[in-house]
Short mmCIF file of C-alpha atoms in Angstrom, two decimals:
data_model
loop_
_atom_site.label_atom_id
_atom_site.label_comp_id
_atom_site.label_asym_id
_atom_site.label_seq_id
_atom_site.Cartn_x
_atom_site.Cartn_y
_atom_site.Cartn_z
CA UNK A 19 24.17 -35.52 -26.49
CA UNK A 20 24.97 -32.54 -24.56
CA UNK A 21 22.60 -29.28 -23.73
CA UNK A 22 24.47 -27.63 -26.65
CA UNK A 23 23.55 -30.02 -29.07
CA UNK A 24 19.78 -29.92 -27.95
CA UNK A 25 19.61 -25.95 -28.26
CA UNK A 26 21.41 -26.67 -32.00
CA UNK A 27 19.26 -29.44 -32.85
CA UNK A 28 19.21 -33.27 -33.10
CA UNK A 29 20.33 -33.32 -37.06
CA UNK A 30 23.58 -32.24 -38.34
CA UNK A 31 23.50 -29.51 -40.48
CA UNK A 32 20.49 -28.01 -38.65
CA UNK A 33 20.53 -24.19 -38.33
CA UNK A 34 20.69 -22.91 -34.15
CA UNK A 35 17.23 -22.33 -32.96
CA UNK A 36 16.60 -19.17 -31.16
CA UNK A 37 15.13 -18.69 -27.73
CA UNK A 38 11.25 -17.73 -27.52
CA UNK A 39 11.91 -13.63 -26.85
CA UNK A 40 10.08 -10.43 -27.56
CA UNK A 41 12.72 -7.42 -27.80
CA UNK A 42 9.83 -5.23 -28.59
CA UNK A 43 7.81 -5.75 -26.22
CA UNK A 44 11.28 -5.36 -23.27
CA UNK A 45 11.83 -1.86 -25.44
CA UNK A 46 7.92 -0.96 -24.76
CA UNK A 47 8.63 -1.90 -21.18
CA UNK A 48 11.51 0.12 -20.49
CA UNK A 49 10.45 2.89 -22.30
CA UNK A 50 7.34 3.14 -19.84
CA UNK A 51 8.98 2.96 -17.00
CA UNK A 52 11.25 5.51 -17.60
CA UNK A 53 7.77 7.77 -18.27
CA UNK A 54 5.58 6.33 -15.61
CA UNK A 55 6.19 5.79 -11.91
CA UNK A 56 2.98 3.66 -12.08
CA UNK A 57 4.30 1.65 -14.60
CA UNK A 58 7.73 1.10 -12.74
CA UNK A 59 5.61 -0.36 -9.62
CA UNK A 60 3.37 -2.35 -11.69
CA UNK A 61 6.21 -4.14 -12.95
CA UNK A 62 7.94 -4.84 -9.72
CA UNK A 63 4.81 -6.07 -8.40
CA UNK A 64 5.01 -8.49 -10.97
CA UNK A 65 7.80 -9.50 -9.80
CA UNK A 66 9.97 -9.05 -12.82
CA UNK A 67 13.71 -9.30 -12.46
CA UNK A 68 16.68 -8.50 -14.49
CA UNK A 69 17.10 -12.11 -15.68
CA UNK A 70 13.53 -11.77 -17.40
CA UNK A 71 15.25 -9.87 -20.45
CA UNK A 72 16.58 -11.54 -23.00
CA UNK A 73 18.56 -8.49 -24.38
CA UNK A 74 21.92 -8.10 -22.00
CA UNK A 75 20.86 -4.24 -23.07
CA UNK A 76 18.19 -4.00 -21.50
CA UNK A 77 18.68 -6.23 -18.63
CA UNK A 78 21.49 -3.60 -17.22
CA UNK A 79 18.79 -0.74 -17.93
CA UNK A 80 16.25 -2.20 -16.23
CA UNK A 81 18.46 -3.47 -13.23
CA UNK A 82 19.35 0.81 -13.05
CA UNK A 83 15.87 1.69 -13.29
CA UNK A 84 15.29 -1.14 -10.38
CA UNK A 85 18.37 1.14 -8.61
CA UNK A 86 17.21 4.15 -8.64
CA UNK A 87 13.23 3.31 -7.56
CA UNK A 88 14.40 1.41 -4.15
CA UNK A 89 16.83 4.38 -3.19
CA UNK A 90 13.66 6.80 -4.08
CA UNK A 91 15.38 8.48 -6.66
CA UNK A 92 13.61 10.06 -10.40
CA UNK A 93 13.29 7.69 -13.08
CA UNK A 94 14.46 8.84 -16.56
CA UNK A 95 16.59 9.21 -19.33
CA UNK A 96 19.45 10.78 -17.57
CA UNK A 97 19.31 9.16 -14.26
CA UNK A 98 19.35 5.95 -15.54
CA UNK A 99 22.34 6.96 -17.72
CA UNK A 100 24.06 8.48 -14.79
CA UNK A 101 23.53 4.97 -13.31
CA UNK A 102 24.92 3.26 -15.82
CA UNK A 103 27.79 5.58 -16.55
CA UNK A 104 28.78 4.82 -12.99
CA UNK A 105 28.68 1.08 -13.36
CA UNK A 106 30.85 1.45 -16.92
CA UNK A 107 27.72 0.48 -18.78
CA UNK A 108 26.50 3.09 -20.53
CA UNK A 109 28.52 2.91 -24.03
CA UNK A 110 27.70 -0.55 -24.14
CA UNK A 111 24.25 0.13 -23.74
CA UNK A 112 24.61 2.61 -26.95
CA UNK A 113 24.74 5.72 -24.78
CA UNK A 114 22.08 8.20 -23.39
CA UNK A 115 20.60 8.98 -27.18
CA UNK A 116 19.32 4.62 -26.80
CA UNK A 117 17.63 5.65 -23.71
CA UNK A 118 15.93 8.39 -25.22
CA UNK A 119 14.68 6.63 -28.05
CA UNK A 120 13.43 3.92 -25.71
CA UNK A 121 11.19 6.29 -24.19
CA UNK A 122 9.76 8.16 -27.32
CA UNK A 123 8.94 4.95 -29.03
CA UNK A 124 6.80 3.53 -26.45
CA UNK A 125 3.50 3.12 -28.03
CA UNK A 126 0.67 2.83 -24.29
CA UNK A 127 2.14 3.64 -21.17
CA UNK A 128 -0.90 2.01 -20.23
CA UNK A 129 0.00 -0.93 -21.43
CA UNK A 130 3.29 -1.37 -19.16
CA UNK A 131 1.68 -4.49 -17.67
CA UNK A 132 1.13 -6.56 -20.49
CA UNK A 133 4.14 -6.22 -21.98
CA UNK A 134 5.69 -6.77 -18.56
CA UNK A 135 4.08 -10.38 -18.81
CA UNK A 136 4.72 -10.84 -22.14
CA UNK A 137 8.32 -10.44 -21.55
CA UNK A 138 7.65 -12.79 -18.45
CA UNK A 139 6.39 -15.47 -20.57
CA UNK A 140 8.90 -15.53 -22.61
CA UNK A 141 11.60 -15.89 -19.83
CA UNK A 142 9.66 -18.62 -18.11
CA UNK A 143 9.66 -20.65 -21.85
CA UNK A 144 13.28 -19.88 -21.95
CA UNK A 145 13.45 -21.78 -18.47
CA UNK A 146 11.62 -24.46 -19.60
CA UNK A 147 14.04 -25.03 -22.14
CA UNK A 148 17.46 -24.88 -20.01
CA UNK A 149 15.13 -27.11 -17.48
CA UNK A 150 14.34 -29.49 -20.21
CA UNK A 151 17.80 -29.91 -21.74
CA UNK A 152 19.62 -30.30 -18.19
CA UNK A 153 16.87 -33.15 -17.75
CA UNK A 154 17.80 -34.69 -20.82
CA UNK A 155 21.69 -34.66 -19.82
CA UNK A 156 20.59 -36.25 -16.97
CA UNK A 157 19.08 -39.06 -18.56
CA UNK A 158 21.86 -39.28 -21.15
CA UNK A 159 24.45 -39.29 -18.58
CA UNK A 160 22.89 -42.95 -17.02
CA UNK A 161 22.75 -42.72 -14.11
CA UNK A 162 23.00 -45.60 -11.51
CA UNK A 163 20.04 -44.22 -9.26
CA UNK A 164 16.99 -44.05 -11.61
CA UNK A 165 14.71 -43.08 -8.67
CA UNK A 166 17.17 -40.40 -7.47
CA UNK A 167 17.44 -38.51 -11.13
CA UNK A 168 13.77 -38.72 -11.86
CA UNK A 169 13.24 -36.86 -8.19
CA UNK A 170 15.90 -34.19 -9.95
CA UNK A 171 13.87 -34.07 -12.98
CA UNK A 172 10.82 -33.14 -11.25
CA UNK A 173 12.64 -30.57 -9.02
CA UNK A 174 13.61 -28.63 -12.15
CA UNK A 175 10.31 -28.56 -13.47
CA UNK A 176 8.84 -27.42 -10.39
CA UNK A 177 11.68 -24.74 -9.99
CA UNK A 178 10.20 -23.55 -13.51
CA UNK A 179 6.52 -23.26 -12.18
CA UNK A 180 7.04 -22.61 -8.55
CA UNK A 181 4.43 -20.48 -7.04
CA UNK A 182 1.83 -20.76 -10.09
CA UNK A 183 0.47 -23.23 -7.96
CA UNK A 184 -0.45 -21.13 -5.07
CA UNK A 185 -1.92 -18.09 -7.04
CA UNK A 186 -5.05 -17.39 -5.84
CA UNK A 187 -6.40 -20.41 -4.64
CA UNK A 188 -5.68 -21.96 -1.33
CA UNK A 189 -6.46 -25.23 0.63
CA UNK A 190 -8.69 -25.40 3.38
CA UNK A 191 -6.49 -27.30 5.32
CA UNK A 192 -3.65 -24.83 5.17
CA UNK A 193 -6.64 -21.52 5.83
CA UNK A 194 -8.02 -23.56 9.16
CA UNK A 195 -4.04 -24.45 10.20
CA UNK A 196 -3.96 -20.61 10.18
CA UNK A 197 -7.08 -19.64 12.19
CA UNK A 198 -5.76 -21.88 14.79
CA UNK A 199 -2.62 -20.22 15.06
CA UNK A 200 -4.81 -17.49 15.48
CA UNK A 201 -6.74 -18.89 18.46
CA UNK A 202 -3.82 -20.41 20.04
CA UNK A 203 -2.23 -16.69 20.40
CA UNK A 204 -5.01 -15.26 21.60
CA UNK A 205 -5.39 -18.61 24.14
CA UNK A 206 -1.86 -17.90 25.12
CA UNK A 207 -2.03 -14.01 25.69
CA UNK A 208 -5.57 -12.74 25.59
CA UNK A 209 -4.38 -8.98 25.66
CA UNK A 210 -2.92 -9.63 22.15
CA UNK A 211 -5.03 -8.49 19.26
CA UNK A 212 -5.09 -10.15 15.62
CA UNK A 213 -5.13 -6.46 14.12
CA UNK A 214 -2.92 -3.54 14.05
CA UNK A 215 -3.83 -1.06 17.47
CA UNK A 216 -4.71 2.59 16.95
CA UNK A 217 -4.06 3.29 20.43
CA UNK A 218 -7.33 4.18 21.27
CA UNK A 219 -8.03 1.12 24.21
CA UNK A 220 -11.62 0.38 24.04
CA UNK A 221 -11.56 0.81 20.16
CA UNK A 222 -8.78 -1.70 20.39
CA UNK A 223 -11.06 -3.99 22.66
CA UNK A 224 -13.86 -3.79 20.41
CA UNK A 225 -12.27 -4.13 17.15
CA UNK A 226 -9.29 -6.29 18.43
CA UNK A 227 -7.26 -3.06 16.31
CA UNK A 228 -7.57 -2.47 12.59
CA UNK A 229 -7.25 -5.88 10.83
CA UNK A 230 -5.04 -6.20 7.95
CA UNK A 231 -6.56 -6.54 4.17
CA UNK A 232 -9.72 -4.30 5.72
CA UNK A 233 -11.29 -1.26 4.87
CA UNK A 234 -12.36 1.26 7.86
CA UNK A 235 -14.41 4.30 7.02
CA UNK A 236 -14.99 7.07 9.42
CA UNK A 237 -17.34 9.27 8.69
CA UNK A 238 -18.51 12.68 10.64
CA UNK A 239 -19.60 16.38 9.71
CA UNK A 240 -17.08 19.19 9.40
CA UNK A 241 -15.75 20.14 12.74
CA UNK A 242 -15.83 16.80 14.66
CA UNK A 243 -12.54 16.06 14.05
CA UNK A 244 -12.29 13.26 11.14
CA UNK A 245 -8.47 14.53 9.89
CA UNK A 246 -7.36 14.38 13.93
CA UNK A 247 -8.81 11.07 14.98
CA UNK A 248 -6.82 10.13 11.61
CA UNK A 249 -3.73 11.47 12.53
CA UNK A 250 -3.49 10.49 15.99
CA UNK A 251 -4.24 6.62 14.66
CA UNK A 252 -1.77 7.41 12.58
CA UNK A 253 1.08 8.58 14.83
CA UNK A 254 0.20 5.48 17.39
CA UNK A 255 0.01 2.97 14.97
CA UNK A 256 3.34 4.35 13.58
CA UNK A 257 5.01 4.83 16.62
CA UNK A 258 4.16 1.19 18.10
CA UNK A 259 4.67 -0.70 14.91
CA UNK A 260 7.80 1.06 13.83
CA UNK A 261 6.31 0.01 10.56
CA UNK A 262 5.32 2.79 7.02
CA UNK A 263 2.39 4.12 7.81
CA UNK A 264 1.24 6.82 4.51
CA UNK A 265 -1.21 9.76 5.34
CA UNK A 266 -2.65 10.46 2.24
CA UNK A 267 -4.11 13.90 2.35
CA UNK A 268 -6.42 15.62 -0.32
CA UNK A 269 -7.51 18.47 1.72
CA UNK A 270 -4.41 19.92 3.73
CA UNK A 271 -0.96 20.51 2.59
CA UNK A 272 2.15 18.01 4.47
CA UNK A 273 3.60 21.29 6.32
CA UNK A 274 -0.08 22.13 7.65
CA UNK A 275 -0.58 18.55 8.76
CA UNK A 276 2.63 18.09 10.33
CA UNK A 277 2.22 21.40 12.36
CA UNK A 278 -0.98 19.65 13.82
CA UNK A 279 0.84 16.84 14.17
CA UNK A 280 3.39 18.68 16.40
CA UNK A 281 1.16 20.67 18.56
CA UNK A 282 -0.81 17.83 19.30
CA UNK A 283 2.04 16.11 20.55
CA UNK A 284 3.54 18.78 22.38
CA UNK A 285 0.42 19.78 23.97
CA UNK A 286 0.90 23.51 22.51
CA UNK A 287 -1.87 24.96 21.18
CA UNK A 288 -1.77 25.40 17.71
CA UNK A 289 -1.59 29.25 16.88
CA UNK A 290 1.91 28.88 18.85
CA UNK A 291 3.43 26.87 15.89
CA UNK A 292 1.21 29.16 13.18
CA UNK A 293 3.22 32.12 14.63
CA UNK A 294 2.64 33.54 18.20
CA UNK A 295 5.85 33.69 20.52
CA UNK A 296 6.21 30.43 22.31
CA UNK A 297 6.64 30.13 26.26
CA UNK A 298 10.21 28.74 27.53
CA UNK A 299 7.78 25.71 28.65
CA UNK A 300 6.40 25.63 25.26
CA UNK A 301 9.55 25.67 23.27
CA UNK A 302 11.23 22.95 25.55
CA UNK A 303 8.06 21.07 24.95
CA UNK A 304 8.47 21.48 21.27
CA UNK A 305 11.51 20.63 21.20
CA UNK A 306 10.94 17.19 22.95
CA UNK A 307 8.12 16.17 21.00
CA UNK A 308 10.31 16.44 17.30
CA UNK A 309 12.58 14.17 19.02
CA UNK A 310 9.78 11.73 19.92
CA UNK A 311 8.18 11.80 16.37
CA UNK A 312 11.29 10.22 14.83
CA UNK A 313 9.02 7.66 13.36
CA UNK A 314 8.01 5.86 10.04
CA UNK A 315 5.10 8.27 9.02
CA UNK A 316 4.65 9.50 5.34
CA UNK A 317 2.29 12.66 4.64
CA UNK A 318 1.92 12.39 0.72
CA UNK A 319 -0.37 15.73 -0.38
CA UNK A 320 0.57 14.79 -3.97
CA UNK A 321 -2.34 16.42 -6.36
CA UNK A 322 -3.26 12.72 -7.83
CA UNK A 323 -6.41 11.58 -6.40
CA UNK A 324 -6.82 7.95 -7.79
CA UNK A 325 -6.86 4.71 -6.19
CA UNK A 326 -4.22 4.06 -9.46
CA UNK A 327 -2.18 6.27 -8.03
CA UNK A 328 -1.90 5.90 -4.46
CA UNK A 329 -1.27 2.26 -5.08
CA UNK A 330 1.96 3.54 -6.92
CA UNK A 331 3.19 5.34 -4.80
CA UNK A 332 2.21 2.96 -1.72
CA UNK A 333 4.15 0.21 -3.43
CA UNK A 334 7.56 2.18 -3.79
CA UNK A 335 7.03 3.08 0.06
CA UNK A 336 6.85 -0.52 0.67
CA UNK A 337 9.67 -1.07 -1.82
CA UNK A 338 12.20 1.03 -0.39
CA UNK A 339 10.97 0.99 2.91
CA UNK A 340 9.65 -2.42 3.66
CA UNK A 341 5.59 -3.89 4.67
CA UNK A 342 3.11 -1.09 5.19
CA UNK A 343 1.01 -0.70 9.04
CA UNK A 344 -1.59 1.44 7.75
CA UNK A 345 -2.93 3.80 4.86
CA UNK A 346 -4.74 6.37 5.96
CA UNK A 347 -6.94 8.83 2.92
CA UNK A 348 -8.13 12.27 4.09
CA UNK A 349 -11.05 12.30 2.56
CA UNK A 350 -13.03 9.73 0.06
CA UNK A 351 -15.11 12.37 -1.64
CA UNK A 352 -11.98 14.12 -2.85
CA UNK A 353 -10.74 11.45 -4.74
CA UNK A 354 -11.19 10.65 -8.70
CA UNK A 355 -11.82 7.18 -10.30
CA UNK A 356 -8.97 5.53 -12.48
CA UNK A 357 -11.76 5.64 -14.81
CA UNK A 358 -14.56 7.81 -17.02
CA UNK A 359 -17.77 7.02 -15.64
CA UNK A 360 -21.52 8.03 -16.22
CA UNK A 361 -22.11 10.07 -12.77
CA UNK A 362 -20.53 10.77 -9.20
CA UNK A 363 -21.98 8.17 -7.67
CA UNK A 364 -20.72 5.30 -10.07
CA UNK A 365 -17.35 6.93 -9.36
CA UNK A 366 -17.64 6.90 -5.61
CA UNK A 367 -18.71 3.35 -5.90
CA UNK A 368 -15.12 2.40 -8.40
CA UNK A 369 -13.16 3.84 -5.79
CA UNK A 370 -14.50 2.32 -2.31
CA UNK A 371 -14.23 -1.17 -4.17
CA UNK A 372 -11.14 -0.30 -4.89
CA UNK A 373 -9.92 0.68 -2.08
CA UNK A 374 -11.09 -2.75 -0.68
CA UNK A 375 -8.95 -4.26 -3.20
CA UNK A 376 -5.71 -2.12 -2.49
CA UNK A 377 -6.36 -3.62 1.16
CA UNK A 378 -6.07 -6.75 0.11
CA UNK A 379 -3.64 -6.56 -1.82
CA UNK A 380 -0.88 -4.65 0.30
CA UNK A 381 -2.98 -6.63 3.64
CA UNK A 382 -3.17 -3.45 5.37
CA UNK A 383 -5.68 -2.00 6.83
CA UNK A 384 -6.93 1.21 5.27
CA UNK A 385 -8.57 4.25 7.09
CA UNK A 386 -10.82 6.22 4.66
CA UNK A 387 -12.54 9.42 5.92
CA UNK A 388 -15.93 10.11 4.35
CA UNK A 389 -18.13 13.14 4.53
CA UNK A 390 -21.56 13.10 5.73
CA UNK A 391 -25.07 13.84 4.15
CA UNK A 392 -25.75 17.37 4.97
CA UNK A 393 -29.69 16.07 5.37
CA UNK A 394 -28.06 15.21 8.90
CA UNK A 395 -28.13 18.73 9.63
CA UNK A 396 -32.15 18.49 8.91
CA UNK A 397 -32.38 16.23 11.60
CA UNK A 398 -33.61 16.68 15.10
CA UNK A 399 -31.41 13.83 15.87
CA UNK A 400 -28.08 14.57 14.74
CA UNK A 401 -26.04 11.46 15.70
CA UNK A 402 -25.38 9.99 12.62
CA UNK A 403 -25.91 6.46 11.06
CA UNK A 404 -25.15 4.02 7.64
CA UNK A 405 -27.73 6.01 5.87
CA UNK A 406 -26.11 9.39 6.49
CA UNK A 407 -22.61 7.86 4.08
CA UNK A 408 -22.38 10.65 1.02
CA UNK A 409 -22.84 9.87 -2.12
CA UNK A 410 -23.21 6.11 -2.38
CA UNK A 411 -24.56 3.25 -0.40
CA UNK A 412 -21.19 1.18 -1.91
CA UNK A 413 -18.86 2.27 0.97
CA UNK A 414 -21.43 1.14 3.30
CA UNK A 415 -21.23 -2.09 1.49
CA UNK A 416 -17.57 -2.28 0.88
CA UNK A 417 -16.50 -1.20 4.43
CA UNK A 418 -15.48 -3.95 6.76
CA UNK A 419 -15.96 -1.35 9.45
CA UNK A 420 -17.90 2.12 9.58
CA UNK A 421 -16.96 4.69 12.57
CA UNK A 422 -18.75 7.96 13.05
CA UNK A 423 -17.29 10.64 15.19
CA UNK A 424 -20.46 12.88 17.58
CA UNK A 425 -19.38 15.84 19.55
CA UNK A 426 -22.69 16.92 20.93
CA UNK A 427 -21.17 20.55 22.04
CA UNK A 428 -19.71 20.53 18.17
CA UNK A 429 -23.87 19.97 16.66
CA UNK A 430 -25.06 22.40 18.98
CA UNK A 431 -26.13 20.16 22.00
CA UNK A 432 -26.38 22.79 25.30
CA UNK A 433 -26.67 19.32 27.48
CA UNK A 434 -23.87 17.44 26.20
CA UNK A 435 -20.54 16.80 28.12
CA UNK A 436 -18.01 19.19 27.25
CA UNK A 437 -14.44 17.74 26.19
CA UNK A 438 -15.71 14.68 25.34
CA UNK A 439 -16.58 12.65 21.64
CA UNK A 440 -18.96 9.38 20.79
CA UNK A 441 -17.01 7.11 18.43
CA UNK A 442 -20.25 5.21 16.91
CA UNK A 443 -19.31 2.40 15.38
CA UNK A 444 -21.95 1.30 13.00
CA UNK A 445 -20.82 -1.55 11.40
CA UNK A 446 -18.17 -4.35 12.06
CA UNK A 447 -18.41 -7.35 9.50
CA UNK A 448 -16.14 -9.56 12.16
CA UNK A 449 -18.11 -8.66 15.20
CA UNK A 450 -20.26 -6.60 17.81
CA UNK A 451 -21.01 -2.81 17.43
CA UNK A 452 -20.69 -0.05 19.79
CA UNK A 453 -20.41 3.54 21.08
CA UNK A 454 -16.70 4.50 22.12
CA UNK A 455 -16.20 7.43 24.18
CA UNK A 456 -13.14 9.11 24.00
CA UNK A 457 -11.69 12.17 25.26
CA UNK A 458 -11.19 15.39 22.98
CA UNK A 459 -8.57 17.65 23.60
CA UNK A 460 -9.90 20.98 21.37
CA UNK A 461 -7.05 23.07 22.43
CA UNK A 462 -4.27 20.72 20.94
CA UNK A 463 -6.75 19.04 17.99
CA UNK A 464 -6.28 15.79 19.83
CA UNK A 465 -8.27 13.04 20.79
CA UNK A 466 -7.33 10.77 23.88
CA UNK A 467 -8.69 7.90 25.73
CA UNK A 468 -11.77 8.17 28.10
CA UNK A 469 -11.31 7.75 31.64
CA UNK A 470 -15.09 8.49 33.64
CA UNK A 471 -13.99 11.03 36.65
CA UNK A 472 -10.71 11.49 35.80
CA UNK A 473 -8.74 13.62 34.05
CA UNK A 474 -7.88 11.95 30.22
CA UNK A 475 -4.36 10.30 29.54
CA UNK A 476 -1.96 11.56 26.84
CA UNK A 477 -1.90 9.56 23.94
#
C-alpha cells in the first residue's frame, strides 16, 4: 500500500476521499483582510501561512496580501491584484472582479479570527493525514530497524503538534533555569540592568530600566511636562536600543511632536523651529541634531484611540520592522475602549487591563501618561500620590509601576528650586520606591539628569 492508495481508500472501487477544508471560511478570511488592517495582523499573529489554504487561489492571494503588509504597503482589491499581476498570477486567480467579490461577500470583519483558525484547523487535520499515511508507508515498507522507524513515526506526529505543547503553560524548571540566567548576568556585570534604560541614571538604578511585558504610568498635572519626559525616554531608549520604539500620540499632531523633538535635541528653543530666524549657531546646531536622530522612532497621531487598534498597528511595526523597545501612549484618558460600556470609568478600567495585556503580549514595556485629579489643585499639598490617578483606581491596580512628575516652581511653590523636577515614584510591584530628581531644561522642553552643584548633562 502506498500513500495514494490510503488517501483513495483501502477497497477497490471506493470513491477518493477529500481533505477536511473550509473554502468559505478562507473566502471570509481574505475578504477581511483586504477590508481590515486589524484583521490582516490578527491573522499573522496567528501565525497563518500560505500553506494553511487549501484553495491554490487563495493561497497566492493571501501570500500577496502577506507582500504587501511587511513592505508597509495598502491592502486591497487593486494592490493585491497589482501584486499578482506582477507575479503572472492574476488570470489564474480569476482576475481583479474575484478579488472584489471576495471582499463584498465577507459576512463580520469581526470575525477575521475565527475563521483564521478555522482554516487553521483544517490545515493541521490535513497534516495529520499526510503524517499518518507517510507513517503507514513506513511500516509497510519493513523496515530492518523497528526501533529506528517508530522514533520517525513519533517525529512526524510531533512535527504535526509542535508548539501546542508549550502554549501557555510552562515548567518550573525551565522559569527558575531562566531567573538564574538572570542572576548570573547581573553577578557577572552588576551595571547591566534586566530592563530596557530610559536614560535617565538614577531612574535606571531604581527601576533596573523599564522591564519588558510591564506597564508604567506617569502621571502629573498640565504643565509638568508628562509628553517631554515621554519623548525624551523615547528618543534614549530608541537611540541605545536601535530597536522600534512607537509614540502614540492622542493630543499633538507627528509634525508638532517632532519639532519638540528637534529643539530639544538641538538645544534651540522652540519658537526658533515654530518660525523666528535662526542664529548661524542655531542652524548648524539644527542641522547636526537631524543627523543624530536617524533612529528607529515612530510618531503614530492616527485618530483611532483603542487598545484594538494600536495593537494593529504595533504588530505591522514589528512585522516589517522587527521586536518592539518601547510603546509609549500620550495620554490614557484620551483613549476609547474596544468596547460599549455602562460609564467612563468601566471604560478606563477595559483599557489599562488592556494595556497590561498588549505588554505582555508584544513583552515590551509600555509608557502610559495619565492625567491627574484636579482635587490636587484643592490641596495645600500639591505633590501628588496613587489616589490622585483620574478616573479609576484600575490603573493603579494594573500598573507595574506609577511615576508622578512635581515641579514645585510649575504648582506655584515661591521656595522651590528653580530648573529642577521630583520624579515620585509611587509604586514599583518588583521593588523599592523613591523620589528621582532630575534636571528640567524649560527653554528646550527637556528633561536631563540631576547632578547636585553642577551644571546638568545633555541627554
Amino acid at each position: 500500500m502506498t500513500i495514494t492508495d490510503l488517501r483513495r481508500g483501502d477497497s477497490e472501487g471506493s470513491k477518493p476521499r477529500i481533505p477536511p477544508h473550509n473554502v468559505d471560511a478562507e473566502a471570509s478570511l481574505l475578504g477581511a483582510m483586504m477590508l481590515s488592517e486589524e484583521a490582516i495582523s490578527t491573522v499573522l499573529e496567528l501565525g497563518l501561512t500560505d500553506q494553511d489554504f487549501y484553495k491554490p487561489a487563495h493561497r497566492h492571494i493571501f501570500d500577496a496580501i502577506r507582500s504587501l503588509t511587511i513592505g508597509g504597503e495598502p491592502v486591497d482589491p487593486v494592490t493585491v491584484g497589482e501584486e499578482l499581476r506582477k507575479a503572472a498570477l492574476l488570470d489564474g486567480i480569476g482576475g481583479l472582479d474575484a478579488l472584489v467579490r471576495l471582499q463584498n461577500a465577507t459576512p463580520a470583519i469581526s470575525s477575521a479570527e475565527r475563521y483564521a483558525k478555522i482554516v487553521r484547523d483544517a490545515a493541521k487535520l490535513r497534516r495529520v493525514i499526510t503524517a499518518a499515511a507517510a507513517i503507514a508507508e513506513i511500516a509497510y515498507s519493513e523496515p530492518p530497524d523497528v526501533d529506528k522507524a517508530l522514533d520517525e513515526a513519533e517525529s512526524k506526529i510531533y512535527d504535526v503538534s509542535a508548539g501546542k505543547l508549550n502554549e501557555g503553560a510552562q515548567q518550573l524548571s525551565d522559569l527558575l533555569s531562566q531567573s538564574l540566567e538572570t542572576i548570573e548576568e547581573r553577578w557577572n556585570n552588576p551595571d547591566s540592568m534586566t530592563g530596557v534604560p530610559t536614560g535617565f541614571t538614577k531612574l535606571d538604578e531604581l527601576l533596573l530600566g523599564l522591564q519588558p511585558g510591564a506597564l508604567n504610568v506617569i502621571g502629573a498635572r498640565p504643565g509638568m511636562g508628562k509628553s517631554a519626559l515621554a519623548l525624551n525616554m523615547a528618543v534614549n531608549v530608541a537611540r541605545n536600543t536601535m530597536r522600534p520604539v512607537i509614540f502614540f500620540s492622542l493630543e499633538m499632531s507627528a509634525y508638532e511632536l517632532s519639532q519638540r523633538v528637534l529643539a530639544s535635541e538641538a538645544s534651540v528653543p522652540s519658537e526658533v523651529l515654530r518660525g523666528a530666524a535662526p542664529t548661524e549657531r542655531q542652524w548648524t546646531e539644527i542641522g547636526r541634531a537631524v543627523g543624530r536622530l536617524d533612529i528607529p522612532l515612530i510618531i503614530d497621531d492616527s485618530p483611532s484611540t483603542s487598545v484594538g487598534s494600536m495593537r494593529a498597528r504595533a504588530r505591522r511595526v514589528r512585522l516589517a520592522q522587527g521586536d518592539l523597545a518601547l510603546i509609549v501612549i500620550d495620554y490614557l484618558q484620551l483613549m476609547g475602549g474596544d468596547a460599549k460600556v455602562e460609564n467612563r470609568q468601566l471604560e478606563v478600567s477595559e483599557i489599562s487591563r488592556n494595556l497590561k495585556l498588549m505588554a505582555r503580549e508584544f513583552n515590551v514595556p509600555i509608557v502610559a501618561l495619565s492625567q491627574l485629579s484636579r482635587n490636587l489643585e484643592n490641596r495645600g499639598d500639591k505633590r501628588p500620590n496613587l489616589s490622585d490617578l483620574r478616573e479609576s483606581g484600575a490603573i493603579e491596580q494594573d500598573a507595574d509601576v506609577v511615576m508622578f512628575i512635581y515641579r514645585g516652581e510649575a504648582a506655584g511653590d515661591s521656595t522651590a528650586a528653580r530648573g529642577t523636577a521630583d520624579l515620585i515614584v509611587a509604586k514599583h510591584r518588583a521593588g523599592r520606591t523613591d523620589t528621582v530628581k532630575l534636571a528640567w531644561i524649560e527653554p528646550f522642553t527637556r528633561f536631563e539628569n540631576f547632578f547636585e552643584g553642577t551644571s546638568p548633562t545633555t541627554i
